[in-house]
Tab-separated table of C-alpha atoms in Angstrom:
chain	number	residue	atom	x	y	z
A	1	UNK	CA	-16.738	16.281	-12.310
A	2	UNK	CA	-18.025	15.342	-8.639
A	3	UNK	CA	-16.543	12.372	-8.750
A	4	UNK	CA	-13.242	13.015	-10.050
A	5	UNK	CA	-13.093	16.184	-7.004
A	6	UNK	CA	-14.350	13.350	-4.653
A	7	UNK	CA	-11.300	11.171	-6.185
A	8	UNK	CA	-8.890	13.928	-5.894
A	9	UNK	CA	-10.047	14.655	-2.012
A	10	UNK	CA	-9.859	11.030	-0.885
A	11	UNK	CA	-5.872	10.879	-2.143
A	12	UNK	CA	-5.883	14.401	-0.465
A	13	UNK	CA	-2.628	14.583	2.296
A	14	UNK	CA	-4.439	16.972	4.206
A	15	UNK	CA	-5.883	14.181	6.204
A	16	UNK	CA	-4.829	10.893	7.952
A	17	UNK	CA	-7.037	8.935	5.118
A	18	UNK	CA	-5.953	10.388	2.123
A	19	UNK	CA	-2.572	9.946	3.237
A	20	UNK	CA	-2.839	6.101	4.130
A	21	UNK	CA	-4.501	6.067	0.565
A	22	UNK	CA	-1.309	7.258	-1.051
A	23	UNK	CA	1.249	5.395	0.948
A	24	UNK	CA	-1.450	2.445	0.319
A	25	UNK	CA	-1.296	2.898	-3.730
A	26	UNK	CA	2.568	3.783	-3.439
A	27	UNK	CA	3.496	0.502	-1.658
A	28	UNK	CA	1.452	-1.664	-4.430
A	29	UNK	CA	3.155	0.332	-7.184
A	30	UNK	CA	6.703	-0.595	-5.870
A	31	UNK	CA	5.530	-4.167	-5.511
A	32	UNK	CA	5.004	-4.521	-9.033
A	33	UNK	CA	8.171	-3.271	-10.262
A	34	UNK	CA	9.834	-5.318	-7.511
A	35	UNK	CA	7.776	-8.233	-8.629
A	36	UNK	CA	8.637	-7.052	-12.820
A	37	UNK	CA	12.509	-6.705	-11.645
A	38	UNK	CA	12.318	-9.785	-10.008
A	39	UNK	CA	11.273	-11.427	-12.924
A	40	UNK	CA	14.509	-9.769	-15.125
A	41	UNK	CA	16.579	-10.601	-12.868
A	42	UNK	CA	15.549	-14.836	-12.599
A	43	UNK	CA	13.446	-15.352	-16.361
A	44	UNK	CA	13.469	-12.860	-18.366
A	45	UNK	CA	15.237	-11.593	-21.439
A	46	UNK	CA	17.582	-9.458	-20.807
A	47	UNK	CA	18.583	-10.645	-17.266
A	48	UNK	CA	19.619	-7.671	-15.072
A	49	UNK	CA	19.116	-6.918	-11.342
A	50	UNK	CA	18.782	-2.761	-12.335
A	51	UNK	CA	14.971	-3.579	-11.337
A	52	UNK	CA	15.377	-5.349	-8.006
A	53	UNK	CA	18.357	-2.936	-6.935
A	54	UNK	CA	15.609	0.350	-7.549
A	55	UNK	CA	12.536	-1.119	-6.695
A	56	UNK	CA	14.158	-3.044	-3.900
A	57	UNK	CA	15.449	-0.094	-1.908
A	58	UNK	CA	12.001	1.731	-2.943
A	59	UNK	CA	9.531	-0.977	-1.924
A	60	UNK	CA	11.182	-1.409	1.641
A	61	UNK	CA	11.177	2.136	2.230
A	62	UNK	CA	7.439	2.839	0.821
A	63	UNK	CA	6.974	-0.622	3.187
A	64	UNK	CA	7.855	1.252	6.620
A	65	UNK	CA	5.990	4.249	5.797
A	66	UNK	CA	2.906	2.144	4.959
A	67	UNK	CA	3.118	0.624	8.739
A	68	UNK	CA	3.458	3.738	10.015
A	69	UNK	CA	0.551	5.193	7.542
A	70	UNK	CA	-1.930	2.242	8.655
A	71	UNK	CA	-0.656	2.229	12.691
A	72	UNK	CA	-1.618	6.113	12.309
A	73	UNK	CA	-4.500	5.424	10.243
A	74	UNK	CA	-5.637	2.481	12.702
A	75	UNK	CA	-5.304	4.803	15.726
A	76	UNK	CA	-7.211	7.914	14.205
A	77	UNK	CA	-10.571	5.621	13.231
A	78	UNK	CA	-10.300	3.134	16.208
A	79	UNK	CA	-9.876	0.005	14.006
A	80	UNK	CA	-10.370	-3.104	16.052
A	81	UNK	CA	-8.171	-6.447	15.728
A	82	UNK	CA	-9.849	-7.822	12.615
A	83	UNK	CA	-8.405	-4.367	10.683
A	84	UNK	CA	-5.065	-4.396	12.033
A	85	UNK	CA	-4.658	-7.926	11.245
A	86	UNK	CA	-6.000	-7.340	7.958
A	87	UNK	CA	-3.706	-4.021	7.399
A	88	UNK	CA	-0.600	-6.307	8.089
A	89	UNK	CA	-1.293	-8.987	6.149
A	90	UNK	CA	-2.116	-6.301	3.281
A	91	UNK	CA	1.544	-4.967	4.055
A	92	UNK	CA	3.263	-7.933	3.364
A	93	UNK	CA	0.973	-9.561	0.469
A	94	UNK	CA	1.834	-8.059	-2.838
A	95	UNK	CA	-0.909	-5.628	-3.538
A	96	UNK	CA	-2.542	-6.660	-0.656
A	97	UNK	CA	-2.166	-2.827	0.144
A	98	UNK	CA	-5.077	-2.529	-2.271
A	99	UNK	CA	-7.182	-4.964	-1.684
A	100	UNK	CA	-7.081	-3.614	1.966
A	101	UNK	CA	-7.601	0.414	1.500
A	102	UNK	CA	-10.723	-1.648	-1.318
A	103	UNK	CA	-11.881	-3.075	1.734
A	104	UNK	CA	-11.118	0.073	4.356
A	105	UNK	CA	-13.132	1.958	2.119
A	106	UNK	CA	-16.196	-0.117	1.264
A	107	UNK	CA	-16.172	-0.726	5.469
A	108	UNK	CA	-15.784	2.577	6.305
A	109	UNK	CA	-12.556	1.689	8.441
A	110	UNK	CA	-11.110	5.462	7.149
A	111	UNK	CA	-13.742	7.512	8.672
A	112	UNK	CA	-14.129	8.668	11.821
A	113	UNK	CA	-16.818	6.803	13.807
């Protein structure tokens, strides 16, 4: 049960972290159904752009609010060049969002030094 309750806290909104962790997990979430309506709307059986017109308009507005989540996050835990760099190229990668709050985490980058 600790861990789950440690789980729960670190997606808590309560704090700068938890918050970038949601936005962070949000933003790769919308990728893949951009990425799934993408491929409905160019390969796949039935074609239909329903997928890229929701997760379109989703994933660019989940997008901002990650910059804003990681330039708020960066700012709260001092993060130096190598993590903003890193925290941009996670925005625009798909899931790179993930790899980078994988990374944040295992560094430490979301705790206050």
């Amino acid at each position: 049960a600790g861990h789950n309750g440690a789980m729960v806290a670190s997606l808590s909104v309560g704090s700068t972290a938890g918050r970038f962790r949601l936005v962070a997990l949000a933003e790769a979430v919308t990728w893949v159904g951009l990425l799934t309506g993408m491929y409905f709307k160019y390969v796949g059986s039935p074609r239909t752009e329903i997928g890229v017109q929701i997760f379109g308009m989703a994933h660019g507005i989940v997008f901002m609010v990650f910059v804003v989540a990681a330039v708020l996050a960066g700012r709260a835990y001092s993060w130096g060049a190598g993590a903003w760099l890193l925290a941009a190229v996670g925005a625009i990668v798909p899931l790179g969002s993930v790899a980078f709050l994988a990374w944040a985490d295992r560094t430490d980058r979301l705790k206050v030094r």
